[in-house]
C-alpha positions as a Python dict, from the first residue, in 0.01 Angstrom:
ca = {
    (1, 'M'): (0, 0, 0),
    (2, 'N'): (-303, -206, -102),
    (3, 'L'): (-323, -199, -482),
    (4, 'R'): (-646, -301, -656),
    (5, 'P'): (-588, -559, -932),
    (6, 'G'): (-659, -317, -1212),
    (7, 'R'): (-410, -59, -1079),
    (8, 'F'): (-154, -331, -1037),
    (9, 'I'): (-181, -440, -1399),
    (10, 'A'): (-173, -79, -1516),
    (11, 'L'): (146, -2, -1321),
    (12, 'C'): (320, -320, -1446),
    (13, 'L'): (212, -237, -1797),
    (14, 'F'): (345, 112, -1802),
    (15, 'A'): (680, 43, -1650),
    (16, 'G'): (931, 111, -1932),
    (17, 'A'): (659, 212, -2185),
    (18, 'A'): (769, 362, -2512),
    (19, 'A'): (829, 723, -2600),
    (20, 'P'): (548, 969, -2680),
    (21, 'S'): (387, 980, -3020),
    (22, 'V'): (121, 1188, -3186),
    (23, 'L'): (-186, 1002, -3068),
    (24, 'F'): (-448, 1269, -3085),
    (25, 'A'): (-406, 1390, -3440),
    (26, 'A'): (-774, 1438, -3523),
    (27, 'S'): (-990, 1718, -3387),
    (28, 'A'): (-1356, 1712, -3306),
    (29, 'E'): (-1414, 1989, -3560),
    (30, 'E'): (-1647, 2238, -3389),
    (31, 'L'): (-1809, 1990, -3153),
    (32, 'P'): (-1760, 2013, -2777),
    (33, 'F'): (-1502, 1737, -2746),
    (34, 'P'): (-1144, 1772, -2630),
    (35, 'S'): (-877, 1701, -2894),
    (36, 'K'): (-668, 1522, -2635),
    (37, 'R'): (-733, 1332, -2316),
    (38, 'T'): (-796, 1551, -2010),
    (39, 'D'): (-786, 1261, -1758),
    (40, 'L'): (-411, 1198, -1793),
    (41, 'D'): (-98, 1399, -1720),
    (42, 'A'): (176, 1439, -1983),
    (43, 'A'): (367, 1133, -1858),
    (44, 'D'): (62, 907, -1871),
    (45, 'L'): (-32, 1044, -2213),
    (46, 'A'): (311, 941, -2342),
    (47, 'R'): (277, 594, -2188),
    (48, 'V'): (-72, 540, -2330),
    (49, 'S'): (45, 653, -2669),
    (50, 'G'): (332, 407, -2656),
    (51, 'V'): (135, 104, -2540),
    (52, 'T'): (-148, 151, -2787),
    (53, 'R'): (78, 203, -3086),
    (54, 'P'): (13, -73, -3347),
    (55, 'T'): (271, -349, -3312),
    (56, 'T'): (523, -440, -3576),
    (57, 'D'): (651, -753, -3396),
    (58, 'F'): (451, -1062, -3475),
    (59, 'S'): (703, -1313, -3347),
    (60, 'R'): (543, -1326, -3004),
    (61, 'P'): (226, -1197, -2822),
    (62, 'E'): (220, -843, -2694),
    (63, 'T'): (231, -779, -2322),
    (64, 'F'): (-107, -854, -2160),
    (65, 'E'): (-260, -938, -2501),
    (66, 'A'): (-437, -1241, -2359),
    (67, 'M'): (-613, -1021, -2107),
    (68, 'Q'): (-832, -852, -2369),
    (69, 'G'): (-1063, -697, -2111),
    (70, 'G'): (-785, -572, -1884),
    (71, 'A'): (-824, -661, -1515),
    (72, 'L'): (-1196, -727, -1584),
    (73, 'T'): (-1108, -1023, -1809),
    (74, 'S'): (-1280, -1349, -1723),
    (75, 'R'): (-1058, -1652, -1692),
    (76, 'E'): (-1342, -1895, -1639),
    (77, 'A'): (-1342, -2211, -1847),
    (78, 'V'): (-1478, -2153, -2200),
    (79, 'G'): (-1834, -2274, -2245),
    (80, 'R'): (-2187, -2159, -2326),
    (81, 'N'): (-2169, -1907, -2036),
    (82, 'A'): (-1838, -1755, -2155),
    (83, 'F'): (-2007, -1414, -2208),
    (84, 'S'): (-2209, -1427, -1886),
    (85, 'Q'): (-1925, -1395, -1634),
    (86, 'P'): (-1892, -1080, -1414),
    (87, 'S'): (-1601, -840, -1432),
    (88, 'A'): (-1318, -1008, -1239),
    (89, 'N'): (-1246, -704, -1025),
    (90, 'L'): (-1589, -643, -870),
    (91, 'E'): (-1573, -548, -501),
    (92, 'G'): (-1800, -506, -199),
    (93, 'D'): (-2170, -529, -291),
    (94, 'Q'): (-2101, -523, -664),
    (95, 'P'): (-2118, -899, -710),
    (96, 'L'): (-2464, -895, -553),
    (97, 'D'): (-2573, -605, -783),
    (98, 'F'): (-2448, -807, -1076),
    (99, 'Q'): (-2660, -1108, -979),
    (100, 'L'): (-2964, -886, -921),
    (101, 'G'): (-2913, -729, -1262),
    (102, 'N'): (-2880, -1074, -1414),
    (103, 'A'): (-3210, -1177, -1261),
    (104, 'L'): (-3384, -866, -1411),
    (105, 'F'): (-3210, -928, -1746),
    (106, 'R'): (-3366, -1274, -1748),
    (107, 'K'): (-3703, -1165, -1602),
    (108, 'F'): (-4007, -1256, -1814),
    (109, 'W'): (-4254, -967, -1825),
    (110, 'V'): (-4629, -1042, -1841),
    (111, 'A'): (-4926, -872, -1987),
    (112, 'S'): (-5130, -640, -1766),
    (113, 'P'): (-5325, -682, -1551),
    (114, 'S'): (-5189, -992, -1385),
    (115, 'S'): (-5155, -1138, -1039),
    (116, 'T'): (-4778, -1096, -1041),
    (117, 'Q'): (-4795, -714, -1047),
    (118, 'A'): (-4419, -661, -1023),
    (119, 'S'): (-4378, -818, -1368),
    (120, 'D'): (-4669, -637, -1528),
    (121, 'G'): (-4626, -417, -1835),
    (122, 'L'): (-4527, -637, -2126),
    (123, 'G'): (-4602, -469, -2460),
    (124, 'P'): (-4880, -428, -2559),
    (125, 'L'): (-4670, -472, -2875),
    (126, 'Y'): (-4327, -636, -2837),
    (127, 'N'): (-4053, -849, -2988),
    (128, 'A'): (-3952, -1043, -2679),
    (129, 'R'): (-4060, -1099, -2321),
    (130, 'S'): (-3713, -1054, -2167),
    (131, 'C'): (-3370, -917, -2250),
    (132, 'Q'): (-3227, -1267, -2235),
    (133, 'S'): (-3476, -1394, -2495),
    (134, 'C'): (-3286, -1201, -2764),
    (135, 'H'): (-2944, -1196, -2602),
    (136, 'L'): (-2938, -1567, -2540),
    (137, 'N'): (-2644, -1648, -2317),
    (138, 'D'): (-2556, -1276, -2360),
    (139, 'G'): (-2444, -1359, -2709),
    (140, 'R'): (-2521, -1276, -3071),
    (141, 'G'): (-2865, -1301, -3234),
    (142, 'Q'): (-2946, -1474, -3555),
    (143, 'P'): (-3180, -1429, -3856),
    (144, 'P'): (-3515, -1614, -3850),
    (145, 'R'): (-3478, -1983, -3809),
    (146, 'A'): (-3633, -2245, -4035),
    (147, 'D'): (-3922, -2283, -3787),
    (148, 'G'): (-4004, -1911, -3832),
    (149, 'D'): (-3871, -1797, -3491),
    (150, 'A'): (-3741, -1441, -3543),
    (151, 'T'): (-3697, -1354, -3173),
    (152, 'S'): (-3339, -1225, -3197),
    (153, 'M'): (-3386, -1018, -3514),
    (154, 'F'): (-3628, -740, -3590),
    (155, 'L'): (-3689, -475, -3857),
    (156, 'R'): (-3602, -111, -3792),
    (157, 'L'): (-3846, 125, -3957),
    (158, 'A'): (-3749, 481, -4047),
    (159, 'R'): (-3820, 751, -4296),
    (160, 'P'): (-3610, 1058, -4387),
    (161, 'A'): (-3691, 1407, -4280),
    (162, 'E'): (-3973, 1567, -4475),
    (163, 'T'): (-3999, 1922, -4337),
    (164, 'E'): (-3764, 2201, -4244),
    (165, 'K'): (-3845, 2135, -3880),
    (166, 'E'): (-3747, 1769, -3914),
    (167, 'R'): (-3430, 1858, -4102),
    (168, 'A'): (-3340, 2101, -3822),
    (169, 'A'): (-3398, 1832, -3562),
    (170, 'L'): (-3156, 1602, -3744),
    (171, 'A'): (-2894, 1876, -3774),
    (172, 'D'): (-2918, 1955, -3401),
    (173, 'H'): (-2901, 1581, -3314),
    (174, 'L'): (-3247, 1593, -3159),
    (175, 'A'): (-3367, 1308, -3381),
    (176, 'L'): (-3193, 1009, -3541),
    (177, 'N'): (-3459, 970, -3816),
    (178, 'F'): (-3837, 957, -3813),
    (179, 'P'): (-4070, 662, -3752),
    (180, 'D'): (-4327, 512, -3973),
    (181, 'P'): (-4649, 709, -3896),
    (182, 'V'): (-4837, 389, -3806),
    (183, 'Y'): (-4586, 124, -3709),
    (184, 'G'): (-4332, 341, -3531),
    (185, 'K'): (-3959, 272, -3503),
    (186, 'Q'): (-3960, -104, -3536),
    (187, 'L'): (-4192, -388, -3638),
    (188, 'Q'): (-4323, -573, -3333),
    (189, 'D'): (-4419, -923, -3440),
    (190, 'V'): (-4582, -1018, -3105),
    (191, 'A'): (-4860, -862, -2903),
    (192, 'V'): (-5043, -933, -2575),
    (193, 'P'): (-5377, -1126, -2598),
    (194, 'G'): (-5656, -935, -2765),
    (195, 'I'): (-5431, -714, -2972),
    (196, 'A'): (-5296, -791, -3317),
    (197, 'A'): (-4920, -805, -3366),
    (198, 'E'): (-4795, -558, -3624),
    (199, 'G'): (-4676, -812, -3874),
    (200, 'K'): (-4410, -1069, -3953),
    (201, 'V'): (-4054, -1067, -4083),
    (202, 'A'): (-4008, -1250, -4413),
    (203, 'V'): (-3657, -1308, -4556),
    (204, 'S'): (-3540, -1489, -4862),
    (205, 'Y'): (-3190, -1529, -4999),
    (206, 'T'): (-3017, -1535, -5336),
    (207, 'E'): (-2672, -1689, -5365),
    (208, 'E'): (-2364, -1548, -5533),
    (209, 'T'): (-2041, -1737, -5585),
    (210, 'V'): (-1710, -1564, -5515),
    (211, 'T'): (-1370, -1713, -5618),
    (212, 'L'): (-1068, -1655, -5393),
    (213, 'A'): (-696, -1701, -5458),
    (214, 'G'): (-613, -2074, -5474),
    (215, 'D'): (-942, -2140, -5659),
    (216, 'E'): (-1138, -2160, -5336),
    (217, 'T'): (-1502, -2069, -5393),
    (218, 'V'): (-1743, -1919, -5141),
    (219, 'S'): (-2114, -1865, -5180),
    (220, 'L'): (-2256, -1544, -5032),
    (221, 'R'): (-2625, -1525, -4957),
    (222, 'K'): (-2791, -1189, -5022),
    (223, 'P'): (-3102, -1137, -4807),
    (224, 'H'): (-3429, -980, -4918),
    (225, 'Y'): (-3655, -852, -4640),
    (226, 'E'): (-4029, -788, -4628),
    (227, 'A'): (-4272, -696, -4361),
    (228, 'T'): (-4568, -930, -4414),
    (229, 'D'): (-4915, -986, -4258),
    (230, 'L'): (-4937, -617, -4163),
    (231, 'A'): (-5227, -572, -3929),
    (232, 'Y'): (-5264, -195, -3941),
    (233, 'G'): (-5244, -117, -4314),
    (234, 'P'): (-4944, -61, -4536),
    (235, 'L'): (-4616, 95, -4438),
    (236, 'S'): (-4564, 450, -4552),
    (237, 'K'): (-4407, 468, -4895),
    (238, 'A'): (-4121, 673, -4742),
    (239, 'T'): (-4044, 404, -4478),
    (240, 'T'): (-3730, 200, -4513),
    (241, 'I'): (-3670, -130, -4338),
    (242, 'S'): (-3342, -253, -4194),
    (243, 'A'): (-3296, -595, -4034),
    (244, 'R'): (-3088, -605, -3714),
    (245, 'V'): (-2981, -906, -3506),
    (246, 'T'): (-2894, -854, -3137),
    (247, 'Q'): (-2534, -788, -3051),
    (248, 'P'): (-2320, -974, -2788),
    (249, 'M'): (-2319, -808, -2448),
    (250, 'L'): (-1957, -850, -2343),
    (251, 'G'): (-1731, -560, -2252),
    (252, 'L'): (-1988, -283, -2283),
    (253, 'G'): (-1869, -92, -1972),
    (254, 'L'): (-1513, -87, -2105),
    (255, 'I'): (-1632, 51, -2438),
    (256, 'E'): (-1814, 326, -2249),
    (257, 'A'): (-1490, 408, -2059),
    (258, 'I'): (-1288, 480, -2376),
    (259, 'A'): (-1197, 847, -2395),
    (260, 'D'): (-1382, 1050, -2659),
    (261, 'A'): (-1048, 1192, -2771),
    (262, 'D'): (-912, 848, -2836),
    (263, 'I'): (-1210, 758, -3063),
    (264, 'L'): (-1180, 1091, -3245),
    (265, 'A'): (-807, 1041, -3287),
    (266, 'H'): (-890, 766, -3539),
    (267, 'A'): (-1152, 968, -3727),
    (268, 'D'): (-1065, 1107, -4067),
    (269, 'P'): (-1400, 1204, -4224),
    (270, 'D'): (-1243, 1369, -4526),
    (271, 'D'): (-975, 1105, -4570),
    (272, 'A'): (-705, 1368, -4524),
    (273, 'D'): (-429, 1110, -4514),
    (274, 'G'): (-541, 955, -4844),
    (275, 'D'): (-546, 596, -4719),
    (276, 'G'): (-903, 534, -4834),
    (277, 'I'): (-1037, 508, -4474),
    (278, 'S'): (-1256, 798, -4366),
    (279, 'G'): (-1430, 694, -4051),
    (280, 'K'): (-1640, 947, -3861),
    (281, 'A'): (-1778, 964, -3513),
    (282, 'S'): (-2149, 923, -3453),
    (283, 'I'): (-2274, 1238, -3278),
    (284, 'V'): (-2588, 1194, -3073),
    (285, 'R'): (-2765, 1334, -2767),
    (286, 'D'): (-2759, 1143, -2448),
    (287, 'H'): (-3130, 1082, -2377),
    (288, 'L'): (-3094, 1136, -2004),
    (289, 'S'): (-2879, 1451, -1997),
    (290, 'G'): (-2966, 1594, -2342),
    (291, 'K'): (-2598, 1667, -2391),
    (292, 'I'): (-2406, 1606, -2715),
    (293, 'A'): (-2208, 1283, -2694),
    (294, 'I'): (-2025, 1033, -2912),
    (295, 'G'): (-2245, 740, -3002),
    (296, 'R'): (-2070, 410, -2950),
    (297, 'F'): (-2346, 145, -2901),
    (298, 'G'): (-2575, -12, -3157),
    (299, 'W'): (-2518, -117, -3518),
    (300, 'K'): (-2503, 252, -3624),
    (301, 'A'): (-2362, 383, -3295),
    (302, 'Q'): (-2692, 550, -3217),
    (303, 'N'): (-2660, 536, -2840),
    (304, 'A'): (-2396, 709, -2625),
    (305, 'S'): (-2415, 496, -2311),
    (306, 'V'): (-2504, 145, -2192),
    (307, 'R'): (-2793, 294, -1995),
    (308, 'D'): (-2932, 457, -2310),
    (309, 'Q'): (-2903, 128, -2498),
    (310, 'A'): (-3078, -61, -2217),
    (311, 'A'): (-3363, 189, -2180),
    (312, 'D'): (-3411, 192, -2557),
    (313, 'A'): (-3431, -190, -2570),
    (314, 'L'): (-3669, -212, -2275),
    (315, 'S'): (-3905, 30, -2447),
    (316, 'G'): (-3877, -81, -2809),
    (317, 'D'): (-3824, -452, -2778),
    (318, 'I'): (-4035, -537, -2467),
    (319, 'G'): (-4264, -238, -2435),
    (320, 'I'): (-4153, -167, -2074),
    (321, 'S'): (-4134, 193, -1950),
    (322, 'S'): (-3845, 316, -1735),
    (323, 'P'): (-3750, 658, -1589),
    (324, 'D'): (-3555, 724, -1907),
    (325, 'R'): (-3835, 612, -2143),
    (326, 'P'): (-4154, 676, -1945),
    (327, 'D'): (-4417, 593, -2209),
    (328, 'P'): (-4575, 265, -2094),
    (329, 'Y'): (-4690, 186, -2450),
    (330, 'G'): (-4341, 153, -2587),
    (331, 'D'): (-4333, 173, -2968),
    (332, 'C'): (-4718, 158, -2997),
    (333, 'T'): (-4812, 476, -3192),
    (334, 'T'): (-5118, 688, -3157),
    (335, 'A'): (-5241, 550, -3489),
    (336, 'E'): (-5263, 204, -3329),
    (337, 'T'): (-5557, 274, -3105),
    (338, 'A'): (-5606, -80, -2967),
    (339, 'C'): (-5268, -91, -2793),
    (340, 'R'): (-5289, 271, -2678),
    (341, 'T'): (-5605, 196, -2486),
    (342, 'A'): (-5492, -140, -2343),
    (343, 'A'): (-5393, -177, -1980),
    (344, 'N'): (-5039, -94, -1886),
    (345, 'G'): (-4826, -205, -1597),
    (346, 'V'): (-4766, 123, -1411),
    (347, 'Q'): (-4854, 81, -1042),
    (348, 'L'): (-4794, 400, -852),
    (349, 'R'): (-4720, 216, -527),
    (350, 'L'): (-4406, 79, -703),
    (351, 'G'): (-4320, 390, -903),
    (352, 'K'): (-4420, 597, -1207),
    (353, 'T'): (-4301, 346, -1463),
    (354, 'E'): (-4331, -27, -1519),
    (355, 'A'): (-3961, -65, -1446),
    (356, 'P'): (-3915, 184, -1162),
    (357, 'P'): (-3582, 246, -986),
    (358, 'P'): (-3358, 58, -938),
    (359, 'V'): (-3457, -185, -1223),
    (360, 'L'): (-3288, 9, -1502),
    (361, 'D'): (-2988, 85, -1274),
    (362, 'L'): (-2929, -283, -1205),
    (363, 'I'): (-2980, -394, -1570),
    (364, 'T'): (-2735, -125, -1671),
    (365, 'F'): (-2483, -240, -1409),
    (366, 'Y'): (-2516, -597, -1524),
    (367, 'S'): (-2468, -494, -1885),
    (368, 'E'): (-2165, -286, -1801),
    (369, 'N'): (-1992, -571, -1618),
    (370, 'L'): (-2025, -873, -1847),
    (371, 'A'): (-1658, -965, -1875),
    (372, 'V'): (-1457, -1029, -2189),
    (373, 'P'): (-1313, -1385, -2193),
    (374, 'A'): (-935, -1430, -2199),
    (375, 'R'): (-777, -1497, -2539),
    (376, 'R'): (-684, -1852, -2627),
    (377, 'D'): (-362, -1964, -2793),
    (378, 'V'): (-212, -1612, -2821),
    (379, 'D'): (133, -1757, -2872),
    (380, 'A'): (43, -2029, -3121),
    (381, 'P'): (244, -1984, -3443),
    (382, 'A'): (-65, -1996, -3660),
    (383, 'V'): (-234, -1726, -3452),
    (384, 'L'): (70, -1500, -3471),
    (385, 'R'): (92, -1553, -3852),
    (386, 'G'): (-282, -1476, -3879),
    (387, 'K'): (-235, -1164, -3665),
    (388, 'Q'): (36, -1043, -3905),
    (389, 'A'): (-187, -1112, -4204),
    (390, 'F'): (-472, -920, -4029),
    (391, 'Y'): (-246, -616, -3996),
    (392, 'Q'): (-96, -645, -4344),
    (393, 'A'): (-435, -678, -4510),
    (394, 'G'): (-536, -349, -4357),
    (395, 'C'): (-807, -485, -4123),
    (396, 'A'): (-649, -301, -3827),
    (397, 'A'): (-718, 31, -3998),
    (398, 'C'): (-1077, 18, -3867),
    (399, 'H'): (-1057, -276, -3623),
    (400, 'T'): (-830, -73, -3391),
    (401, 'P'): (-672, -329, -3166),
    (402, 'K'): (-634, -154, -2831),
    (403, 'F'): (-717, 139, -2607),
    (404, 'V'): (-649, 242, -2250),
    (405, 'T'): (-965, 350, -2076),
    (406, 'R'): (-1015, 677, -1889),
    (407, 'R'): (-876, 724, -1544),
    (408, 'D'): (-1198, 915, -1456),
    (409, 'A'): (-1436, 653, -1595),
    (410, 'G'): (-1784, 657, -1448),
    (411, 'S'): (-1708, 333, -1264),
    (412, 'A'): (-1372, 268, -1092),
    (413, 'V'): (-1403, -94, -1211),
    (414, 'Q'): (-1348, 12, -1572),
    (415, 'S'): (-1088, 279, -1500),
    (416, 'F'): (-744, 285, -1669),
    (417, 'Q'): (-745, -54, -1831),
    (418, 'L'): (-557, -174, -2135),
    (419, 'I'): (-827, -336, -2350),
    (420, 'W'): (-831, -504, -2689),
    (421, 'P'): (-1177, -455, -2857),
    (422, 'Y'): (-1050, -443, -3215),
    (423, 'S'): (-1282, -158, -3315),
    (424, 'D'): (-1243, 217, -3366),
    (425, 'F'): (-1616, 268, -3283),
    (426, 'L'): (-1647, 495, -3587),
    (427, 'L'): (-1898, 490, -3877),
    (428, 'H'): (-1762, 364, -4212),
    (429, 'D'): (-1904, 339, -4559),
    (430, 'M'): (-1929, -40, -4607),
    (431, 'G'): (-2036, -30, -4967),
    (432, 'D'): (-2347, -122, -5169),
    (433, 'G'): (-2356, -483, -5055),
    (434, 'L'): (-2425, -397, -4693),
    (435, 'A'): (-2614, -71, -4752),
    (436, 'D'): (-2962, -56, -4600),
    (437, 'G'): (-3051, 293, -4722),
    (438, 'Q'): (-3155, 399, -4375),
    (439, 'Q'): (-3014, 709, -4202),
    (440, 'V'): (-2961, 682, -3827),
    (441, 'G'): (-2835, 1010, -3693),
    (442, 'S'): (-2484, 1070, -3827),
    (443, 'A'): (-2487, 735, -4015),
    (444, 'N'): (-2616, 736, -4366),
    (445, 'G'): (-2763, 435, -4548),
    (446, 'R'): (-2415, 291, -4635),
    (447, 'E'): (-2249, 340, -4299),
    (448, 'W'): (-2213, 105, -4001),
    (449, 'R'): (-2014, 116, -3680),
    (450, 'T'): (-1703, -98, -3678),
    (451, 'Q'): (-1805, -409, -3484),
    (452, 'P'): (-1579, -504, -3186),
    (453, 'L'): (-1414, -842, -3245),
    (454, 'W'): (-1338, -954, -2891),
    (455, 'G'): (-1513, -1278, -2823),
    (456, 'I'): (-1593, -1339, -3190),
    (457, 'G'): (-1415, -1670, -3183),
    (458, 'L'): (-1658, -1801, -2921),
    (459, 'T'): (-1974, -1718, -3114),
    (460, 'E'): (-2070, -2076, -3194),
    (461, 'T'): (-1981, -2192, -2843),
    (462, 'V'): (-2196, -1931, -2676),
    (463, 'S'): (-2472, -1868, -2929),
    (464, 'G'): (-2491, -2203, -3103),
    (465, 'H'): (-2442, -2054, -3450),
    (466, 'S'): (-2192, -1866, -3653),
    (467, 'F'): (-2399, -1596, -3819),
    (468, 'F'): (-2231, -1256, -3843),
    (469, 'L'): (-2298, -897, -3957),
    (470, 'H'): (-2593, -671, -3873),
    (471, 'D'): (-2852, -912, -4017),
    (472, 'G'): (-2671, -1241, -3970),
    (473, 'R'): (-2642, -1296, -4346),
    (474, 'A'): (-2281, -1421, -4314),
    (475, 'R'): (-2271, -1789, -4216),
    (476, 'N'): (-1906, -1780, -4104),
    (477, 'L'): (-1614, -1545, -4069),
    (478, 'T'): (-1501, -1587, -4428),
    (479, 'E'): (-1842, -1470, -4561),
    (480, 'A'): (-1841, -1181, -4315),
    (481, 'I'): (-1511, -1051, -4447),
    (482, 'L'): (-1615, -1096, -4809),
    (483, 'W'): (-1923, -879, -4754),
    (484, 'H'): (-1698, -586, -4661),
    (485, 'G'): (-1699, -314, -4929),
    (486, 'G'): (-1665, 63, -4947),
    (487, 'E'): (-1383, 176, -4727),
    (488, 'A'): (-1309, -186, -4641),
    (489, 'Q'): (-1290, -304, -5004),
    (490, 'A'): (-910, -301, -5017),
    (491, 'A'): (-883, -509, -4695),
    (492, 'R'): (-1147, -748, -4821),
    (493, 'D'): (-959, -790, -5154),
    (494, 'A'): (-633, -840, -4970),
    (495, 'F'): (-795, -1124, -4773),
    (496, 'A'): (-937, -1279, -5092),
    (497, 'D'): (-590, -1259, -5250),
    (498, 'L'): (-412, -1434, -4965),
    (499, 'A'): (-275, -1784, -5022),
    (500, 'P'): (-515, -2039, -4872),
    (501, 'D'): (-283, -2120, -4577),
    (502, 'E'): (-241, -1750, -4495),
    (503, 'R'): (-613, -1695, -4517),
    (504, 'K'): (-666, -1989, -4277),
    (505, 'S'): (-411, -1837, -4039),
    (506, 'L'): (-598, -1504, -4041),
    (507, 'L'): (-922, -1687, -3953),
    (508, 'T'): (-738, -1882, -3678),
    (509, 'F'): (-630, -1545, -3531),
    (510, 'L'): (-991, -1422, -3533),
    (511, 'E'): (-1102, -1741, -3363),
    (512, 'S'): (-852, -1678, -3085),
    (513, 'L'): (-1023, -1347, -2997),
}
């Protein structure tokens, strides 16, 4: 019998797994989601329940803990390309598809008309010329640099519903929110020649000192954002702005392969168990199928699939149309007449959109198969002490350590893998300090999706900086934790109250992820 690597690990893993437990306690209320996994038989359900149960033994690493991306985990040497490695279990033509997707991810689009033709279609308004420009080395973006470069951060623009029709669209998940009537869904700070960019992002900071146990002091910088140099008049008074840096690209296909029931099992929107944690699932419509789905990608979990996320970014960030977002003018609104009358890059001999098939397919495949690097130093005493402190502080209540992906995942590559993303992929109230006041579908102005932690310890190695959170305001992991409020306030306070050496161990654990 010829076992694929992923199956081999799964079989080894489940040999002698623990007894069943109540894994699927939460229901999906009245939404069309199963309350328990339908891809597994009873025996497998019991095994999955056992292996994903939170550990209580911090004396040694858990089985396969170092392989945080399952059989897809990259064991390549750690370096600037640590997030750019392919899934380790690709087969047949898949490595070639990955390389083709990589080339398209790095492709620089150009303004129309041009002699290149196949690269036509940039903008007319845009934030970057390629996916890689924002996701440098497939890593995390950063706030505007001292030289004014704001390539990997932009401002989301949105207003609340104003009519009964708009409120109905929100209730039926047909809209996430509503764009500014002139500037659309986000501020594009670049434009093709002959057209004015929409404006610039201005950010300033005020500092606030926080004292931790052991008399350690930390300064938190609070950002203040403004859209300046607006070329098409003022923003609507109802428009809110929210700064977003780009997210790291690793492990996206594995996140997509997590069962809906397993995400819902951690939801407790009414805090029925009284632990102060009331995460809820983001309910959205898949843009391609129109079906209700659980959002799991984006800072507010506004997209259900990797393909949705990729098509959204192609349109909004670069102004490139695809079969899923066919408007060649991207986020240029009808109120911005100059860009609506500019040339676009659609060439019917190539297809009906600027990125005709299989461009979006290959970018999606590439994005789904960027591997998660293996953990480092999982058995180091300081890492194990830090892991215990992480659990005891309550961090694991939202940063759910592990899942086993669906057997019937869309791609066999991601099927039935034990993975360690350290996220429940739910929306949580993060308090006033992180509130942006902007609704995005199910998420209100105080709620954010729990960010996966795998790879977080390699941020500086890959991205060349250590800025965290949705707008990069935190300059290191300590600041990121101290910004946690709302449902995470108790965990934040527990971290602040740790003895300095325990706090250092917790950070050492995070740096091993």
